[in-house]
C-alpha cells in the first residue's frame, strides 16, 4: 500500500520489465525466507516485504496490457489477467492447507509459491514484451507530466475517483471474507447436530474451491457482459459493477443466516454472492485504463491500490474482529440443543453460539459496504462517457475540459 505510489511513479517513466521482475523476485524470496523465521518480528518484516514486491507488479502489469490491446480485445485480456486473483486466492486455500497438512507444518504452505515466482521472473525477463506507452492507441509520442500534475488530474477525474471508491468497497468485503469466511462457516456448522467435530481444514478446502470457481465464472462473465452491453449502452461498465454489488449483498447475507441449518444452501449462496462480487475485477481495471491517459496509468493504478488497501482490505479483517469482540460482551448465549450433552459440553456449545453470532453480526457490515459500493458505481455511471471522451482527446493530442463535454 505504502510503496504503490513509488512504483506507480517509476512505472510511468522507466523500464516496466525491470521493475516487475524485481517485484516478483522480492515477492518470492521474502515469502520463502518468511517460512524460516524463528522470531515474530522477523516474520512480520518478511511478510511486509512481500507487499512491496506485490505493489511493484500490481501497479504496472495492467498498464502493459493496456499498451498491447484496445477496446474489446483489451477487455478480454484484462479478464484473463484478473481471472488470476480469485482463482489464485482459491488455489491458495487449497494448495496452502494441503501442503501444510502433508508437510506437517504451516511453513510448507509458504514454500510452494517461490517456485512459481522464479518461473515468473524468467518469463518477465526473457519472454514478456514491454510496449511503448500508448502503442495500442497509436500514440507513442506521448510525454509524461510532473507527478503533481498527474495526481491533480486523477483527483479531478470523477469516473476514476468514484470507481476507485467502489472498488475499495469490493476490497473491503473480499478482505473480510477471505480472513473470516472459513472460521465463520466452521463456527456455524459446528452448531449443527452431528457436526460438532468438524475441522477448519475441511471448511478451508471447500471455501477455497468455491472461491476459485466463483472467479472462474464471475470474472469472465463480467467482462463478457461489459463487451456485449457497452456497444449500445456506453455507461454499462459501472452499471454492471453496481448491479453485481447490489445482488451480492443479499446473497451473502442469506448465506450467513443459513450456515447453521443447511450447509449446501449456505455454500450455494456464497458461490452466487462471490460470482456477483467478482463481476467487478476486470471491469474496474478497464474503466481506469480508458478514462486515464497512457502516461498516467501506472500512477492511477498505484493511487487505486493505495486507497483500496488503506480503506479496504488492510483494515476490514481487523474491524470485523474488533466488532465481533464487542458483540461478545453484550450477547446472551442462544438456546442450544443440550440433549445428550454433559454440563461441560453445554457450556462449550453456549460459548460457541456467542462466538458465532458475534462474528455473524460483525460480518453484516460487509453487506452494508457492498450497498455503498453499488452507489459509488452508480455515481461513476454519471460521468463515465465524458471522462472517457476527455482521455481519448488528451491521448490524441487535443485538450478539452470534462465540463465542456458534459
mmCIF file of N, CA, C and O in Angstrom, residues 29 258 391 401:
data_model
loop_
_atom_site.group_PDB
_atom_site.id
_atom_site.type_symbol
_atom_site.label_atom_id
_atom_site.label_comp_id
_atom_site.label_asym_id
_atom_site.label_seq_id
_atom_site.Cartn_x
_atom_site.Cartn_y
_atom_site.Cartn_z
ATOM 1 N N UNK A 29 11.184 -14.359 -2.897
ATOM 2 C CA UNK A 29 12.286 -14.524 -1.952
ATOM 3 C C UNK A 29 11.826 -14.313 -0.511
ATOM 4 O O UNK A 29 12.145 -15.120 0.378
ATOM 5 N N UNK A 258 -28.149 -18.939 6.831
ATOM 6 C CA UNK A 258 -28.437 -20.369 6.626
ATOM 7 C C UNK A 258 -27.308 -21.297 7.055
ATOM 8 O O UNK A 258 -27.480 -22.513 7.038
ATOM 9 N N UNK A 391 -10.256 11.602 -22.016
ATOM 10 C CA UNK A 391 -8.995 10.860 -22.095
ATOM 11 C C UNK A 391 -8.616 10.564 -23.542
ATOM 12 O O UNK A 391 -7.434 10.651 -23.918
ATOM 13 N N UNK A 401 -12.098 20.370 -21.757
ATOM 14 C CA UNK A 401 -12.493 20.155 -20.377
ATOM 15 C C UNK A 401 -13.618 19.138 -20.273
ATOM 16 O O UNK A 401 -14.464 19.041 -21.158
#
